Amino acid sequence: MTPALDVVRRRVRLDPRDPGFFNDPYRAYAAIHEASPVFFWEDYGFWCFARHADVSALLRDRRFGRQITHLMSRAELGWPEPKPHLQPFDALERHSILELEPPEHTRLRNLVNRAFVSRRIEKLGPRIAALAHERIDRFAHEGSADLVAEFAAPIPVAVIADLLGVPRQMGRELVDWSHRMVAMYQFGANREVEERAARAARAFADFVRGFARARRGDLGDDLISQLLIAESDGGRLSEDELVATVILLLNAGHEATVQAIGNGVKTMLEGGVDPRLAFAGESATAATVEELLRLDPPLHLFQRHALEEAEFAGVRLRKGDRIGLLLGAANRDPARFPHPDAFDGGRSPNPHVSFGAGIHFCVGAPLARLELSVALPILFARLPGLRLAEAPRYRDTFHFHGLEALRVEWR
Ligand code: HEM
């Protein structure tokens, strides 16, 4: 879908729920890059930035933050009062590092970082490989499969459950709660979505609270135990913070990775990328993974608030104004990436912003990279001649850019 662009006034009309757009946002991004990479997106009602330089700078610019209600009241912002039926959901968001600003963000992020050290992550490689083989064993003889359901979805949730120390058998329930909560971030979430999210948030929080309490007397090497014993500046995590952090890690830990695996396989198959070259050794694999993440990232739009009156790229913003950072568009900026739409396994440097930047840079990036670089080569090695069985379609959630299904066949 081509956006309706008013170049002079830098305004764009583009319905994020239009299948033509969410199935291929890159055509619209190309038009936007050419005509007006700084624009007011009328459907959202805020200024958006598509240039790589702008998105990278804004992610690091401390005049902008995720949170604003610590500086302005809802009345000053012109926001309605919090909806009572959303209380369980809002209660988790209140302590989520993704939604916090320093100094709370710094304290919680340090605790999570400490629990998320690279040696703990690296140790997961063999487990990810075993999981990938296990999944493929189930369908290899069939000659066709939906790789989202059969391969991409089950691996990340099992990995994050292991890492946190939550029983893998909880996987189905965790995914279900997580889907309902994440649906809140879609464009135009309605009352039904809100109520489902609130119920899921309550059930999820009750589970984690009970689980963590039981764990307190029986600490192990898992991340929940580490969070329980972690201390920063002499202060432990409060129980509410611990619950919100574990839920954020469980949700963030699989939602985006599932989509990154599905999108990555699709990009390779559509682009005719030769897996023998793409995965010929560690550095080729790492470069392939970065390029797949650049070309079709799972998260496309993040918002920030102006924490003070600010001017950026010729746009004057008042304190409290929202802005949109288009990660997926920044990754295809022709000013930063030569031949931005082409897969280039040797692209170097590859400063994509799929994991964000600045203080909220993805905590899970090393884990996501490891999952992709272990699971994808195994998939292509085990299923030679892998090809698309039908044109893949994306889900109707522009922000969470991922496939409904990925039907493939092999010899
Ligand atoms: C390919 C997979 C992934 C992608 C593309 C991704 C992307 C992102 C992005 C763009 C942000 C920054 C959001 C912002 O600036 O507002 C972020 C933050 C975050 N991610 Fe990821 N993520 C992925 C996987 C993971 C995994 C596996 C985990 C956990 C195990 C995780 C945990 C987090 C957390 C906790 C934050 C918040 C960090 C903070 O606010 O300080 N992510 N992620």
Coordinates of C-alpha atoms and ligand atoms in Angstrom, one line a residue:
M1 CA 0.0 0.0 0.0
T2 CA 1.3 3.4 -0.9
P3 CA 0.8 6.0 1.8
A4 CA -1.2 9.2 1.1
L5 CA 1.6 11.8 1.5
D6 CA 1.2 15.5 1.8
V7 CA 4.9 16.4 1.3
V8 CA 4.6 20.1 1.9
R9 CA 2.9 19.7 5.3
R10 CA 4.8 16.5 6.0
R11 CA 1.7 14.5 6.8
V12 CA 1.0 10.9 6.1
R13 CA -2.3 9.0 6.1
L14 CA -1.7 5.3 6.3
D15 CA -3.9 2.8 8.1
P16 CA -1.6 0.4 10.0
R17 CA -4.4 -2.3 9.8
D18 CA -4.4 -2.2 6.0
P19 CA -3.2 -5.7 4.9
G20 CA -1.4 -4.1 2.0
F21 CA 0.7 -2.2 4.5
F22 CA 1.3 -4.7 7.3
N23 CA 2.2 -7.5 4.8
D24 CA 4.8 -5.3 3.2
P25 CA 5.5 -2.1 5.1
Y26 CA 8.8 -1.6 3.2
R27 CA 7.1 -0.3 0.1
A28 CA 5.5 2.4 2.2
Y29 CA 8.8 3.1 4.0
A30 CA 10.6 3.5 0.6
A31 CA 8.0 6.1 -0.4
I32 CA 8.3 7.8 3.0
H33 CA 12.2 7.9 2.8
E34 CA 11.9 9.5 -0.6
A35 CA 9.3 12.0 0.1
S36 CA 9.4 12.9 3.8
P37 CA 11.2 10.7 6.4
V38 CA 10.0 13.0 9.2
F39 CA 6.2 13.1 9.1
F40 CA 3.1 13.5 11.1
W41 CA 1.3 10.1 11.0
E42 CA -2.3 11.1 11.1
D43 CA -3.7 7.7 12.0
Y44 CA -1.6 7.6 15.2
G45 CA -1.6 11.4 15.8
F46 CA 2.1 11.9 16.4
W47 CA 5.3 12.8 14.6
C48 CA 7.3 9.8 13.3
F49 CA 10.9 9.4 12.3
A50 CA 12.1 7.0 9.6
R51 CA 15.7 8.0 9.0
H52 CA 18.4 5.8 10.5
A53 CA 20.3 8.8 11.8
D54 CA 17.2 10.3 13.5
V55 CA 16.0 7.0 15.0
S56 CA 19.4 6.2 16.4
A57 CA 19.8 9.7 17.8
L58 CA 16.3 9.7 19.4
L59 CA 16.8 6.4 21.1
R60 CA 19.8 7.9 22.9
D61 CA 18.4 11.4 23.4
R62 CA 17.6 11.9 27.1
R63 CA 15.1 14.6 26.3
F64 CA 12.9 11.8 25.3
G65 CA 11.7 8.9 27.5
R66 CA 9.3 6.0 27.6
Q67 CA 7.6 7.4 30.7
I68 CA 6.0 10.8 31.2
T69 CA 3.6 10.6 34.1
H70 CA 6.4 11.1 36.5
L71 CA 6.7 14.6 35.1
M72 CA 3.2 15.5 34.2
S73 CA -0.2 14.6 35.5
R74 CA -2.7 12.8 33.3
A75 CA -4.9 15.9 33.5
E76 CA -2.0 18.1 32.1
L77 CA -1.4 15.5 29.4
G78 CA -5.1 15.5 28.5
W79 CA -5.3 11.8 29.2
P80 CA -8.4 10.1 30.7
E81 CA -8.1 8.5 34.1
P82 CA -6.7 4.9 34.2
K83 CA -9.4 2.4 33.3
P84 CA -10.4 0.4 36.4
H85 CA -10.8 -2.8 34.5
L86 CA -7.1 -2.5 33.3
Q87 CA -5.7 -2.3 36.9
P88 CA -3.9 -5.7 36.9
F89 CA -2.3 -4.9 33.6
D90 CA -1.3 -1.3 34.6
A91 CA 0.1 -2.7 37.9
L92 CA 2.6 -4.7 35.9
E93 CA 3.5 -2.0 33.5
R94 CA 4.2 0.4 36.4
H95 CA 7.2 -1.7 37.4
S96 CA 8.3 -2.9 33.9
I97 CA 11.8 -1.7 33.1
L98 CA 10.7 -1.2 29.5
E99 CA 8.4 1.6 30.8
L100 CA 10.6 3.2 33.4
E101 CA 13.1 6.0 33.4
P102 CA 16.2 6.5 35.5
P103 CA 16.8 6.2 38.4
E104 CA 14.3 3.3 38.8
H105 CA 15.2 2.0 35.3
T106 CA 18.9 2.0 36.2
R107 CA 18.4 0.1 39.4
L108 CA 16.2 -2.6 37.9
R109 CA 18.2 -2.8 34.7
N110 CA 21.4 -3.4 36.7
L111 CA 19.7 -6.3 38.5
V112 CA 18.5 -7.8 35.3
N113 CA 21.9 -7.4 33.6
R114 CA 23.6 -9.1 36.5
A115 CA 21.2 -12.0 36.2
F116 CA 21.6 -12.1 32.5
V117 CA 25.4 -12.3 32.2
S118 CA 26.8 -13.6 29.0
R119 CA 28.3 -16.8 30.4
R120 CA 24.8 -17.9 31.5
I121 CA 23.5 -17.2 28.0
E122 CA 26.4 -18.9 26.1
K123 CA 25.8 -22.1 28.1
L124 CA 22.3 -22.3 26.4
G125 CA 23.7 -23.1 22.9
P126 CA 23.6 -26.9 23.3
R127 CA 20.1 -26.7 24.8
I128 CA 18.8 -24.6 21.9
A129 CA 20.4 -27.0 19.4
A130 CA 18.7 -30.0 21.1
L131 CA 15.4 -28.2 21.1
A132 CA 15.7 -27.4 17.4
H133 CA 16.5 -31.1 16.6
E134 CA 13.7 -32.3 18.8
R135 CA 11.2 -30.1 17.0
I136 CA 12.4 -31.1 13.5
D137 CA 12.3 -34.8 14.5
R138 CA 8.6 -34.4 14.9
F139 CA 7.8 -33.3 11.4
A140 CA 10.9 -34.1 9.2
H141 CA 9.2 -37.2 7.7
E142 CA 6.1 -35.3 6.6
G143 CA 7.7 -33.3 3.8
S144 CA 5.8 -30.1 4.7
A145 CA 5.1 -28.0 7.8
D146 CA 4.0 -24.7 9.2
L147 CA 7.4 -23.5 10.6
V148 CA 5.9 -20.8 12.8
A149 CA 3.8 -23.3 14.7
E150 CA 6.1 -26.2 14.6
F151 CA 9.5 -24.7 14.9
A152 CA 9.7 -20.9 15.6
A153 CA 7.1 -20.7 18.3
P154 CA 8.1 -23.6 20.6
I155 CA 11.8 -23.0 20.9
P156 CA 12.0 -19.5 22.4
V157 CA 9.4 -20.1 25.1
A158 CA 11.2 -23.3 26.2
V159 CA 14.5 -21.5 26.3
I160 CA 13.2 -18.6 28.4
A161 CA 11.3 -20.9 30.7
D162 CA 14.6 -22.9 31.3
L163 CA 16.5 -19.7 31.8
L164 CA 14.1 -18.3 34.3
G165 CA 13.7 -21.7 36.0
V166 CA 10.0 -22.0 35.2
P167 CA 8.8 -25.6 34.3
R168 CA 8.7 -26.1 30.6
Q169 CA 5.3 -27.7 30.9
M170 CA 4.0 -24.2 31.7
G171 CA 4.9 -23.2 28.2
R172 CA 1.4 -23.3 26.7
E173 CA -0.1 -21.2 29.5
L174 CA 2.8 -18.7 29.4
V175 CA 2.4 -18.2 25.7
D176 CA -1.4 -17.8 26.1
W177 CA -1.0 -15.1 28.9
S178 CA 1.7 -13.4 26.9
H179 CA -0.3 -13.2 23.7
R180 CA -3.2 -11.7 25.5
M181 CA -1.1 -9.1 27.2
V182 CA 0.9 -8.2 24.1
A183 CA -2.4 -7.7 22.1
M184 CA -2.7 -4.5 24.1
Y185 CA 0.0 -2.8 22.0
Q186 CA -1.9 -3.3 18.8
F187 CA -3.4 -0.3 17.1
G188 CA -6.9 0.4 18.4
A189 CA -7.1 -2.3 21.1
N190 CA -10.8 -2.5 22.2
R191 CA -12.5 -3.3 25.5
E192 CA -12.5 -7.0 24.8
V193 CA -8.7 -7.0 24.2
E194 CA -8.3 -5.0 27.4
E195 CA -10.3 -7.3 29.5
R196 CA -8.5 -10.4 28.2
A197 CA -5.2 -8.7 28.8
A198 CA -6.2 -7.7 32.4
R199 CA -7.3 -11.3 33.2
A200 CA -4.1 -12.7 31.7
A201 CA -2.0 -10.1 33.7
R202 CA -3.7 -11.1 36.9
A203 CA -3.3 -14.9 36.3
F204 CA 0.3 -14.4 35.2
A205 CA 1.2 -12.3 38.2
D206 CA -0.5 -14.7 40.6
F207 CA 1.5 -17.6 39.1
V208 CA 4.8 -15.8 39.2
R209 CA 4.2 -14.5 42.8
G210 CA 3.4 -18.0 44.0
F211 CA 6.3 -19.6 42.1
A212 CA 8.8 -17.0 43.4
R213 CA 7.6 -17.4 47.0
A214 CA 8.1 -21.2 46.7
R215 CA 11.5 -20.6 45.2
R216 CA 12.7 -18.3 48.0
G217 CA 13.4 -21.3 50.2
D218 CA 15.0 -23.3 47.4
L219 CA 17.3 -21.2 45.4
G220 CA 19.0 -22.6 42.3
D221 CA 21.1 -21.4 39.4
D222 CA 18.1 -20.0 37.5
L223 CA 17.3 -16.4 36.8
I224 CA 14.4 -16.1 39.2
S225 CA 16.7 -17.3 42.0
Q226 CA 19.3 -14.8 40.8
L227 CA 16.7 -12.0 40.9
L228 CA 15.6 -13.1 44.4
I229 CA 19.1 -12.8 45.7
A230 CA 20.2 -9.9 43.6
E231 CA 20.8 -6.6 45.4
S232 CA 21.6 -3.3 44.0
D233 CA 22.7 -0.3 46.0
G234 CA 21.9 -2.4 49.1
G235 CA 18.2 -2.6 48.0
R236 CA 16.5 -5.8 47.1
L237 CA 13.9 -5.9 44.3
S238 CA 10.4 -5.5 45.8
E239 CA 8.1 -8.4 45.1
D240 CA 6.0 -6.4 42.7
E241 CA 9.1 -5.4 40.8
L242 CA 10.3 -9.0 40.7
V243 CA 6.9 -10.2 39.3
A244 CA 6.8 -7.5 36.6
T245 CA 10.4 -8.2 35.6
V246 CA 9.9 -11.9 35.3
I247 CA 6.7 -11.4 33.2
L248 CA 8.5 -8.9 31.0
L249 CA 11.3 -11.3 30.4
L250 CA 9.0 -14.2 29.7
N251 CA 6.9 -12.0 27.2
A252 CA 9.8 -10.2 25.6
G253 CA 11.9 -13.3 25.7
H254 CA 9.7 -15.2 23.2
E255 CA 7.3 -12.9 21.4
A256 CA 9.9 -11.1 19.3
T257 CA 12.2 -14.1 18.9
V258 CA 9.4 -16.3 17.4
Q259 CA 8.8 -13.6 14.8
A260 CA 12.5 -13.1 14.1
I261 CA 12.9 -16.8 13.4
G262 CA 9.8 -16.9 11.1
N263 CA 10.7 -13.7 9.3
G264 CA 14.3 -14.8 8.9
V265 CA 13.4 -18.1 7.3
K266 CA 11.0 -16.3 5.0
T267 CA 13.6 -13.7 4.0
M268 CA 16.1 -16.5 3.1
L269 CA 13.6 -18.5 1.1
E270 CA 12.2 -15.6 -0.8
G271 CA 15.6 -14.1 -1.5
G272 CA 17.1 -17.4 -2.6
V273 CA 19.9 -17.1 0.0
D274 CA 22.1 -20.2 -0.1
P275 CA 22.2 -21.6 3.4
R276 CA 25.6 -23.3 2.7
L277 CA 27.2 -19.9 2.2
A278 CA 25.1 -18.1 4.7
F279 CA 26.0 -20.5 7.5
A280 CA 29.5 -21.4 6.5
G281 CA 31.1 -20.9 9.9
E282 CA 30.6 -18.8 12.9
S283 CA 31.3 -15.3 11.4
A284 CA 29.2 -15.9 8.3
T285 CA 26.3 -17.1 10.5
A286 CA 26.6 -14.1 12.8
A287 CA 26.6 -11.8 9.7
T288 CA 23.6 -13.6 8.2
V289 CA 21.6 -13.3 11.5
E290 CA 22.3 -9.5 11.6
E291 CA 21.2 -9.1 8.0
L292 CA 18.0 -11.0 8.6
L293 CA 17.3 -9.0 11.7
R294 CA 17.9 -5.8 9.7
L295 CA 15.8 -6.8 6.7
D296 CA 12.7 -7.9 8.5
P297 CA 12.7 -7.1 12.2
P298 CA 9.8 -8.2 14.4
L299 CA 9.3 -4.9 16.1
H300 CA 8.7 -1.8 13.9
L301 CA 7.4 1.0 16.0
F302 CA 8.5 2.3 19.5
Q303 CA 7.2 5.4 21.1
R304 CA 8.8 8.0 23.3
H305 CA 7.5 11.1 25.1
A306 CA 9.2 14.5 25.0
L307 CA 10.3 15.0 28.6
E308 CA 10.8 18.7 28.0
E309 CA 10.1 21.2 25.2
A310 CA 12.3 20.1 22.4
E311 CA 13.1 20.6 18.7
F312 CA 14.2 17.7 16.6
A313 CA 14.8 17.5 12.8
G314 CA 12.8 20.7 12.4
V315 CA 9.9 19.5 14.5
R316 CA 8.9 21.5 17.5
L317 CA 7.6 19.3 20.3
R318 CA 5.9 20.3 23.5
K319 CA 6.6 18.5 26.8
G320 CA 4.5 15.4 26.9
D321 CA 4.2 15.0 23.1
R322 CA 4.5 11.5 21.8
I323 CA 6.8 10.5 18.9
G324 CA 7.1 7.3 16.9
L325 CA 10.5 5.7 16.0
L326 CA 10.2 3.5 13.0
L327 CA 12.9 0.8 13.5
G328 CA 11.8 -1.2 10.4
A329 CA 12.1 1.9 8.2
A330 CA 15.4 3.0 9.7
N331 CA 16.9 -0.4 8.8
R332 CA 16.1 0.3 5.2
D333 CA 17.3 3.8 5.0
P334 CA 19.2 4.2 1.7
A335 CA 21.3 6.9 3.2
R336 CA 22.7 4.4 5.7
F337 CA 22.5 1.0 4.0
P338 CA 23.6 0.7 0.4
H339 CA 21.0 -1.4 -1.6
P340 CA 18.8 -1.4 1.5
D341 CA 16.3 -4.0 0.2
A342 CA 18.9 -6.6 -0.8
F343 CA 20.2 -9.4 1.5
D344 CA 23.9 -8.9 1.8
G345 CA 25.5 -11.5 4.0
G346 CA 28.8 -9.6 3.9
R347 CA 27.3 -6.3 5.0
S348 CA 29.7 -4.5 7.3
P349 CA 29.1 -2.5 9.3
N350 CA 25.5 -3.4 9.9
P351 CA 24.2 -0.9 12.5
H352 CA 20.5 -1.9 12.3
V353 CA 18.3 -0.8 15.2
S354 CA 16.2 -3.9 15.5
F355 CA 17.2 -4.2 19.2
G356 CA 16.9 -0.5 19.8
A357 CA 19.7 1.6 21.3
G358 CA 20.5 3.7 24.4
I359 CA 19.3 2.9 27.9
H360 CA 16.5 0.6 26.8
F361 CA 18.7 -1.4 24.4
C362 CA 17.3 -5.0 24.4
V363 CA 18.5 -7.0 27.4
G364 CA 17.8 -10.2 25.5
A365 CA 19.8 -9.4 22.3
P366 CA 22.6 -11.9 23.0
L367 CA 20.0 -14.6 23.7
A368 CA 18.0 -13.8 20.6
R369 CA 21.1 -13.8 18.5
L370 CA 22.2 -17.1 19.9
E371 CA 18.8 -18.7 19.3
L372 CA 18.8 -17.5 15.7
S373 CA 22.4 -18.5 15.0
V374 CA 21.9 -22.0 16.4
A375 CA 18.3 -22.8 15.2
L376 CA 18.5 -21.5 11.6
P377 CA 21.6 -23.5 10.4
I378 CA 20.1 -26.7 12.0
L379 CA 16.8 -26.1 10.2
F380 CA 18.4 -25.6 6.8
A381 CA 20.8 -28.5 7.2
R382 CA 18.1 -30.9 8.3
L383 CA 15.6 -30.0 5.6
P384 CA 17.5 -29.7 2.3
G385 CA 15.6 -28.2 -0.6
L386 CA 13.4 -26.2 1.8
R387 CA 11.0 -24.0 -0.1
L388 CA 7.8 -22.0 0.4
A389 CA 4.6 -23.9 -0.1
E390 CA 2.4 -20.8 -0.2
A391 CA 2.9 -17.1 0.0
P392 CA 3.4 -16.2 3.7
R393 CA 1.0 -13.7 5.3
Y394 CA 1.7 -11.4 8.2
R395 CA -0.5 -11.0 11.3
D396 CA -2.6 -7.9 11.6
T397 CA -0.3 -6.3 14.2
F398 CA 1.9 -3.8 12.6
H399 CA 4.1 -3.2 15.6
F400 CA 4.7 -6.9 16.1
H401 CA 5.6 -7.7 12.6
G402 CA 5.4 -11.5 12.4
L403 CA 3.9 -14.2 10.2
E404 CA 0.6 -15.9 10.8
A405 CA 2.1 -19.1 9.3
L406 CA 5.0 -20.2 7.3
R407 CA 4.0 -23.1 5.1
V408 CA 7.1 -24.8 3.6
E409 CA 8.0 -28.1 1.8
W410 CA 11.2 -30.0 1.3
R411 CA 12.4 -33.0 -0.5
Ligands
HEM1 C1 14.8 -11.0 17.9 C2 14.3 -10.8 19.1 C3 14.2 -9.5 19.9 C4 14.1 -8.3 19.4 C5 14.0 -7.8 17.9 C6 14.0 -7.4 20.5 C7 13.9 -6.0 20.4 C8 13.8 -5.1 21.5 C9 13.8 -3.7 21.4 C10 13.7 -2.9 20.0 C11 13.8 -3.2 22.6 C12 13.9 -1.7 23.0 C13 12.6 -1.1 23.2 C14 12.6 0.5 23.4 O1 13.6 1.1 23.1 O2 11.6 1.0 23.8 C15 13.9 -4.3 23.5 C16 13.9 -4.2 24.9 C17 13.9 -5.2 25.7 N1 14.0 -6.6 25.4 FE1 14.1 -7.3 23.5 N2 14.1 -8.1 21.7 C18 14.2 -9.4 21.3 C19 14.4 -10.5 22.2 C20 14.4 -10.4 23.5 C21 14.7 -11.4 24.4 C22 15.0 -12.9 24.0 C23 14.5 -10.9 25.7 C24 14.7 -11.6 27.1 C25 15.1 -12.7 27.3 C26 14.2 -9.5 25.6 C27 14.1 -8.7 26.6 C28 14.0 -7.3 26.5 C29 13.8 -6.4 27.7 C30 13.7 -6.9 29.1 C31 13.8 -5.1 27.2 C32 13.6 -3.8 28.0 C33 15.0 -3.2 28.2 C34 14.9 -1.9 28.9 O3 13.9 -1.2 28.9 O4 15.9 -1.5 29.5 N3 14.2 -9.2 24.2 N4 13.9 -5.5 22.8

